[in-house]
Structures are given as structure tokens and as C-alpha cells.
Coordinates of N, CA and C in Angstrom, one line a residue:
M65 N 0.8 -1.2 0.0 CA 0.0 0.0 0.0 C 0.9 1.3 0.0
Y66 N 2.1 1.1 0.4 CA 3.0 2.3 0.4 C 3.0 2.9 -1.0
W67 N 3.2 2.1 -2.0 CA 3.2 2.5 -3.4 C 2.0 3.3 -3.8
A68 N 0.8 2.8 -3.5 CA -0.4 3.4 -3.8 C -0.5 4.8 -3.1
G69 N -0.2 4.9 -1.9 CA -0.2 6.2 -1.2 C 0.7 7.2 -1.8
Y70 N 1.9 6.7 -2.2 CA 2.9 7.6 -2.8 C 2.3 8.1 -4.2
I71 N 1.7 7.2 -4.9 CA 1.2 7.6 -6.2 C 0.1 8.6 -6.0
Y72 N -0.8 8.4 -5.1 CA -1.9 9.3 -4.8 C -1.4 10.7 -4.5
R73 N -0.4 10.8 -3.6 CA 0.1 12.1 -3.3 C 0.9 12.8 -4.4
Y74 N 1.7 12.0 -5.1 CA 2.4 12.6 -6.2 C 1.5 13.0 -7.3
W75 N 0.4 12.3 -7.5 CA -0.6 12.6 -8.5 C -1.2 14.0 -8.3
H76 N -1.5 14.2 -7.0 CA -2.1 15.5 -6.6 C -1.1 16.6 -7.0
Y77 N 0.2 16.5 -6.6 CA 1.1 17.5 -6.9 C 1.4 17.6 -8.4
Y78 N 1.4 16.6 -9.1 CA 1.7 16.5 -10.5 C 0.6 17.2 -11.4
T79 N -0.7 16.9 -11.0 CA -1.8 17.4 -11.8 C -2.7 18.4 -11.1
N80 N -2.5 18.6 -9.8 CA -3.3 19.5 -9.0 C -4.8 19.1 -9.0
E81 N -5.1 17.8 -9.2 CA -6.4 17.3 -9.1 C -6.7 17.0 -7.6
S82 N -8.0 17.0 -7.2 CA -8.3 16.7 -5.9 C -8.2 15.2 -5.6
S83 N -8.1 14.9 -4.3 CA -8.1 13.5 -3.9 C -9.3 12.8 -4.4
R84 N -10.5 13.4 -4.3 CA -11.7 12.8 -4.8 C -11.7 12.5 -6.3
E85 N -11.2 13.4 -7.1 CA -11.1 13.2 -8.5 C -10.1 12.0 -8.8
I86 N -9.0 12.0 -8.1 CA -8.0 11.0 -8.3 C -8.5 9.6 -7.9
Y87 N -9.2 9.5 -6.8 CA -9.7 8.2 -6.3 C -10.9 7.7 -7.3
K88 N -11.6 8.7 -7.9 CA -12.6 8.3 -8.9 C -11.9 7.6 -10.1
I89 N -10.8 8.1 -10.5 CA -10.1 7.5 -11.6 C -9.4 6.2 -11.3
A90 N -8.7 6.2 -10.1 CA -8.0 5.0 -9.7 C -8.3 4.7 -8.2
D91 N -9.3 3.9 -8.0 CA -9.7 3.5 -6.7 C -8.7 2.4 -6.1
A92 N -8.9 2.0 -4.9 CA -8.0 1.0 -4.3 C -7.9 -0.3 -5.1
R93 N -9.0 -0.7 -5.6 CA -9.0 -2.0 -6.4 C -8.1 -1.8 -7.6
T94 N -8.3 -0.7 -8.3 CA -7.5 -0.5 -9.5 C -6.0 -0.4 -9.2
M95 N -5.7 0.3 -8.1 CA -4.3 0.4 -7.7 C -3.7 -1.0 -7.4
N96 N -4.5 -1.8 -6.7 CA -4.0 -3.1 -6.3 C -3.8 -4.0 -7.6
E97 N -4.7 -3.9 -8.5 CA -4.6 -4.7 -9.8 C -3.5 -4.2 -10.6
C98 N -3.1 -3.0 -10.6 CA -2.0 -2.4 -11.4 C -0.7 -2.4 -10.8
W99 N -0.6 -2.7 -9.5 CA 0.6 -2.6 -8.7 C 1.8 -3.4 -9.4
L100 N 1.5 -4.7 -9.7 CA 2.6 -5.5 -10.2 C 3.2 -5.0 -11.4
G101 N 2.4 -4.5 -12.3 CA 3.0 -4.0 -13.6 C 3.5 -2.6 -13.5
F102 N 3.0 -1.8 -12.6 CA 3.2 -0.3 -12.6 C 4.3 0.1 -11.5
H103 N 4.5 -0.7 -10.5 CA 5.4 -0.2 -9.4 C 6.8 0.0 -9.8
T104 N 7.2 -0.5 -10.9 CA 8.6 -0.2 -11.4 C 8.7 0.9 -12.4
L105 N 7.5 1.4 -12.8 CA 7.5 2.5 -13.8 C 7.8 3.9 -13.1
D106 N 8.3 4.8 -13.9 CA 8.4 6.2 -13.4 C 7.0 6.6 -12.9
V107 N 7.0 7.4 -11.9 CA 5.7 7.8 -11.2 C 4.8 8.5 -12.2
E108 N 5.3 9.4 -13.0 CA 4.4 10.1 -13.9 C 3.9 9.2 -15.0
M109 N 4.7 8.3 -15.4 CA 4.2 7.3 -16.4 C 3.1 6.4 -15.8
A110 N 3.3 6.0 -14.6 CA 2.2 5.2 -13.9 C 0.9 6.0 -13.9
I111 N 1.0 7.3 -13.5 CA -0.2 8.1 -13.4 C -0.8 8.2 -14.8
D112 N 0.0 8.5 -15.8 CA -0.6 8.7 -17.1 C -1.2 7.4 -17.6
N113 N -0.7 6.2 -17.3 CA -1.2 4.9 -17.6 C -2.5 4.7 -16.9
L114 N -2.6 5.0 -15.6 CA -3.8 4.9 -14.8 C -4.9 5.7 -15.4
K115 N -4.6 7.0 -15.8 CA -5.6 7.8 -16.4 C -6.1 7.3 -17.8
E116 N -5.2 6.7 -18.5 CA -5.5 6.1 -19.8 C -6.5 4.9 -19.6
I117 N -6.2 4.1 -18.6 CA -7.1 2.9 -18.3 C -8.5 3.4 -18.0
Y118 N -8.5 4.5 -17.2 CA -9.9 5.0 -16.8 C -10.6 5.5 -18.1
R119 N -9.9 6.2 -19.0 CA -10.5 6.7 -20.2 C -11.0 5.6 -21.0
Q120 N -10.2 4.5 -21.2 CA -10.6 3.4 -22.0 C -11.9 2.7 -21.4
K121 N -11.9 2.6 -20.1 CA -13.1 1.9 -19.4 C -14.3 2.7 -19.6
N122 N -14.2 4.1 -19.7 CA -15.4 4.9 -19.8 C -15.7 5.5 -21.1
E123 N -15.1 5.0 -22.2 CA -15.4 5.4 -23.5 C -16.8 4.9 -23.9
K124 N -17.5 5.6 -24.7 CA -18.8 5.1 -25.1 C -18.9 5.0 -26.6

């Protein structure tokens, strides 16, 4: 969970999005599912990938 907490805080500083907006995009389940593949990525790349996953899930 350390990684997820770090990503959430960095995400806020990187994008200036609120915690509520961030958690809507990447909730705890998503973070847990992505950890294995994302924990070795650059933090900004991980955030961008999480946002892209959200976009793809919500396309109509």
C-alpha cells in the first residue's frame, strides 16, 4: 500500500487534481490490480497509464 499512497500524493502535486477526482479515476481496487505492472514505472508514467485505463473503461 505504500506505493499506492505515494502515487496518490504525487498525482495531486503533478496534476493539481483533488483526492476525490484521483480516487474516482484510480480506486484502491484499480491500484491493487495495477501494482505488479506499474510499481517499477516512473511515477508520472504510472499516473498517465492509470488515467488512460480510466479513459478506456469509460469510452462510449
